[in-house]
Amino acid sequence: DPIPPYYAVKEVVIPWLKFPGVIPVLGPEMRSTGESMGIDEDPYLAYYKAELGAGQRLPLEGRVRFIQEGLSPKEARRLEGLRQAYLEAGFTLSEGEYDLLISPVPHPELRRAVEKGLPFITTLEGAWWSLKAILSARERDTEARSLQEWHGVLQGA
């Protein structure tokens, strides 16, 4: 079997707005209603495209709010490294209004992000991937290509 020269990332699509008052954290009662897929030679751009398809428009710049209430000391240290990385990438840290919310713990602000249509991330790993995806999207075009085009790339491999 040929190894494709690209990455494919799938993301679930969950209609959080249809669950009034629910904080958007996956639990056993949650079911996705679909999924999106991002494909690119760069795994981070594939992730960025999958997020776009799922309705999560990761900002290329702006304000990031981190929620850290209730984190263990180890997780808080990891979050501090993440905060520094977002600062170095040119983002502004905010305790108020934001363009991206990162909350690795269930928090009511996640629900507000859903209601405002703002992107949110609920894991530290997802926040790192999102930052790398944003950096890739700043450098490269995120144009859409059809599955037939990608299949042609595979046939040429």
mmCIF file of C-alpha atoms in Angstrom:
data_model
loop_
_atom_site.group_PDB
_atom_site.id
_atom_site.type_symbol
_atom_site.label_atom_id
_atom_site.label_comp_id
_atom_site.label_asym_id
_atom_site.label_seq_id
_atom_site.Cartn_x
_atom_site.Cartn_y
_atom_site.Cartn_z
ATOM 1 C CA ASP A 1 0.000 0.000 0.000
ATOM 2 C CA PRO A 2 1.327 3.434 -0.870
ATOM 3 C CA ILE A 3 1.923 5.872 1.967
ATOM 4 C CA PRO A 4 0.092 9.110 1.193
ATOM 5 C CA PRO A 5 2.251 12.251 1.027
ATOM 6 C CA TYR A 6 -0.335 14.125 3.097
ATOM 7 C CA TYR A 7 -2.131 14.027 6.428
ATOM 8 C CA ALA A 8 -5.878 13.722 6.995
ATOM 9 C CA VAL A 9 -7.343 14.961 10.286
ATOM 10 C CA LYS A 10 -10.960 14.355 11.287
ATOM 11 C CA GLU A 11 -12.864 16.504 13.765
ATOM 12 C CA VAL A 12 -16.286 15.825 15.252
ATOM 13 C CA VAL A 13 -19.071 18.328 14.807
ATOM 14 C CA ILE A 14 -21.275 18.669 17.864
ATOM 15 C CA PRO A 15 -24.200 21.119 17.869
ATOM 16 C CA TRP A 16 -23.438 22.572 21.293
ATOM 17 C CA LEU A 17 -26.072 25.279 20.873
ATOM 18 C CA LYS A 18 -28.754 22.566 20.876
ATOM 19 C CA PHE A 19 -27.815 21.689 24.469
ATOM 20 C CA PRO A 20 -29.008 24.765 26.415
ATOM 21 C CA GLY A 21 -26.869 25.566 29.431
ATOM 22 C CA VAL A 22 -24.483 22.655 28.888
ATOM 23 C CA ILE A 23 -20.769 23.369 29.271
ATOM 24 C CA PRO A 24 -19.173 22.030 26.049
ATOM 25 C CA VAL A 25 -17.087 19.190 27.436
ATOM 26 C CA LEU A 26 -17.526 15.708 26.021
ATOM 27 C CA GLY A 27 -19.294 13.233 28.232
ATOM 28 C CA PRO A 28 -20.798 9.783 27.649
ATOM 29 C CA GLU A 29 -24.158 11.310 26.696
ATOM 30 C CA MET A 30 -22.668 13.342 23.842
ATOM 31 C CA ARG A 31 -22.894 12.187 20.253
ATOM 32 C CA SER A 32 -21.447 13.970 17.289
ATOM 33 C CA THR A 33 -23.766 14.788 14.418
ATOM 34 C CA GLY A 34 -21.058 14.720 11.821
ATOM 35 C CA GLU A 35 -17.422 15.294 11.209
ATOM 36 C CA SER A 36 -15.132 17.385 9.103
ATOM 37 C CA MET A 37 -11.809 16.451 7.581
ATOM 38 C CA GLY A 38 -8.772 18.553 6.814
ATOM 39 C CA ILE A 39 -6.107 17.328 4.396
ATOM 40 C CA ASP A 40 -2.676 18.841 3.822
ATOM 41 C CA GLU A 41 0.984 17.930 3.443
ATOM 42 C CA ASP A 42 1.535 19.721 6.775
ATOM 43 C CA PRO A 43 -0.169 17.918 9.693
ATOM 44 C CA TYR A 44 -0.829 21.211 11.477
ATOM 45 C CA LEU A 45 -2.522 22.733 8.434
ATOM 46 C CA ALA A 46 -4.600 19.562 8.107
ATOM 47 C CA TYR A 47 -5.659 20.122 11.726
ATOM 48 C CA TYR A 48 -6.392 23.815 11.021
ATOM 49 C CA LYS A 49 -8.584 22.862 8.054
ATOM 50 C CA ALA A 50 -10.439 20.208 10.084
ATOM 51 C CA GLU A 51 -11.157 22.828 12.743
ATOM 52 C CA LEU A 52 -12.439 25.244 10.081
ATOM 53 C CA GLY A 53 -14.732 22.551 8.719
ATOM 54 C CA ALA A 54 -16.099 21.927 12.215
ATOM 55 C CA GLY A 55 -16.877 25.619 12.665
ATOM 56 C CA GLN A 56 -13.864 26.444 14.844
ATOM 57 C CA ARG A 57 -12.181 29.388 13.116
ATOM 58 C CA LEU A 58 -8.851 29.575 14.939
ATOM 59 C CA PRO A 59 -7.699 33.216 14.983
ATOM 60 C CA LEU A 60 -4.381 34.080 13.365
ATOM 61 C CA GLU A 61 -3.953 36.945 15.836
ATOM 62 C CA GLY A 62 -5.766 38.587 18.708
ATOM 63 C CA ARG A 63 -6.586 37.889 22.335
ATOM 64 C CA VAL A 64 -6.389 34.533 24.102
ATOM 65 C CA ARG A 65 -7.994 33.819 27.445
ATOM 66 C CA PHE A 66 -6.696 30.934 29.544
ATOM 67 C CA ILE A 67 -8.804 29.422 32.329
ATOM 68 C CA GLN A 68 -6.674 27.632 34.883
ATOM 69 C CA GLU A 69 -8.914 27.367 37.953
ATOM 70 C CA GLY A 70 -8.798 23.831 39.332
ATOM 71 C CA LEU A 71 -5.673 22.670 37.485
ATOM 72 C CA SER A 72 -3.118 20.502 39.250
ATOM 73 C CA PRO A 73 0.284 22.153 39.853
ATOM 74 C CA LYS A 74 1.771 20.050 37.023
ATOM 75 C CA GLU A 75 -0.983 21.095 34.585
ATOM 76 C CA ALA A 76 -0.642 24.733 35.718
ATOM 77 C CA ARG A 77 3.087 24.628 34.815
ATOM 78 C CA ARG A 78 2.248 23.178 31.402
ATOM 79 C CA LEU A 79 -0.365 25.877 30.911
ATOM 80 C CA GLU A 80 2.178 28.566 31.816
ATOM 81 C CA GLY A 81 4.494 27.273 29.070
ATOM 82 C CA LEU A 82 1.570 27.391 26.674
ATOM 83 C CA ARG A 83 0.702 30.963 27.687
ATOM 84 C CA GLN A 84 4.302 31.979 26.998
ATOM 85 C CA ALA A 85 4.227 30.282 23.581
ATOM 86 C CA TYR A 86 1.049 32.161 22.591
ATOM 87 C CA LEU A 87 2.654 35.434 23.747
ATOM 88 C CA GLU A 88 5.767 34.696 21.670
ATOM 89 C CA ALA A 89 3.485 34.042 18.692
ATOM 90 C CA GLY A 90 2.160 37.596 19.020
ATOM 91 C CA PHE A 91 -1.099 36.957 20.843
ATOM 92 C CA THR A 92 -2.300 39.142 23.701
ATOM 93 C CA LEU A 93 -3.350 37.451 26.924
ATOM 94 C CA SER A 94 -6.734 38.560 28.226
ATOM 95 C CA GLU A 95 -8.806 38.078 31.341
ATOM 96 C CA GLY A 96 -11.824 39.669 29.657
ATOM 97 C CA GLU A 97 -12.814 39.679 25.987
ATOM 98 C CA TYR A 98 -11.036 37.129 23.796
ATOM 99 C CA ASP A 99 -10.785 35.698 20.289
ATOM 100 C CA LEU A 100 -9.791 32.214 21.512
ATOM 101 C CA LEU A 101 -10.598 30.493 24.809
ATOM 102 C CA ILE A 102 -8.393 27.765 26.267
ATOM 103 C CA SER A 103 -9.940 26.000 29.253
ATOM 104 C CA PRO A 104 -8.624 22.526 30.105
ATOM 105 C CA VAL A 105 -11.198 22.335 32.915
ATOM 106 C CA PRO A 106 -14.999 22.556 32.654
ATOM 107 C CA HIS A 107 -15.896 26.213 33.147
ATOM 108 C CA PRO A 108 -19.009 28.321 32.443
ATOM 109 C CA GLU A 109 -16.960 30.541 30.104
ATOM 110 C CA LEU A 110 -16.894 27.623 27.645
ATOM 111 C CA ARG A 111 -20.660 27.926 27.288
ATOM 112 C CA ARG A 112 -20.352 31.657 26.673
ATOM 113 C CA ALA A 113 -17.794 30.948 23.922
ATOM 114 C CA VAL A 114 -20.299 28.598 22.253
ATOM 115 C CA GLU A 115 -23.060 31.181 22.469
ATOM 116 C CA LYS A 116 -20.791 33.904 21.038
ATOM 117 C CA GLY A 117 -19.527 31.638 18.246
ATOM 118 C CA LEU A 118 -15.924 31.921 19.453
ATOM 119 C CA PRO A 119 -13.394 29.091 19.158
ATOM 120 C CA PHE A 120 -12.516 27.195 22.322
ATOM 121 C CA ILE A 121 -10.080 24.433 23.230
ATOM 122 C CA THR A 122 -10.544 22.050 26.157
ATOM 123 C CA THR A 123 -7.229 20.164 26.284
ATOM 124 C CA LEU A 124 -3.619 21.269 26.664
ATOM 125 C CA GLU A 125 -2.613 19.018 23.764
ATOM 126 C CA GLY A 126 -5.303 20.598 21.594
ATOM 127 C CA ALA A 127 -4.037 24.057 22.555
ATOM 128 C CA TRP A 128 -0.486 23.162 21.462
ATOM 129 C CA TRP A 129 -1.748 21.706 18.176
ATOM 130 C CA SER A 130 -3.892 24.792 17.635
ATOM 131 C CA LEU A 131 -0.924 27.117 18.134
ATOM 132 C CA LYS A 132 1.191 25.115 15.685
ATOM 133 C CA ALA A 133 -1.745 25.099 13.258
ATOM 134 C CA ILE A 134 -2.113 28.877 13.546
ATOM 135 C CA LEU A 135 1.603 29.366 12.898
ATOM 136 C CA SER A 136 1.382 27.124 9.813
ATOM 137 C CA ALA A 137 -1.731 28.936 8.555
ATOM 138 C CA ARG A 138 0.104 32.262 8.840
ATOM 139 C CA GLU A 139 2.846 30.952 6.546
ATOM 140 C CA ARG A 140 0.923 28.923 3.991
ATOM 141 C CA ASP A 141 -2.216 29.157 1.952
ATOM 142 C CA THR A 142 -5.130 27.169 3.350
ATOM 143 C CA GLU A 143 -6.796 26.691 -0.027
ATOM 144 C CA ALA A 144 -9.353 23.964 -0.416
ATOM 145 C CA ARG A 145 -8.613 21.078 -2.749
ATOM 146 C CA SER A 146 -11.065 18.418 -3.813
ATOM 147 C CA LEU A 147 -10.729 14.805 -2.728
ATOM 148 C CA GLN A 148 -10.159 13.977 -6.396
ATOM 149 C CA GLU A 149 -7.087 16.234 -6.406
ATOM 150 C CA TRP A 150 -5.751 14.554 -3.279
ATOM 151 C CA HIS A 151 -6.459 11.151 -4.813
ATOM 152 C CA GLY A 152 -4.413 12.242 -7.833
ATOM 153 C CA VAL A 153 -1.538 13.140 -5.507
ATOM 154 C CA LEU A 154 -1.762 9.653 -4.013
ATOM 155 C CA GLN A 155 -1.792 8.026 -7.456
ATOM 156 C CA GLY A 156 1.355 9.960 -8.348
ATOM 157 C CA ALA A 157 3.152 8.828 -5.158
#
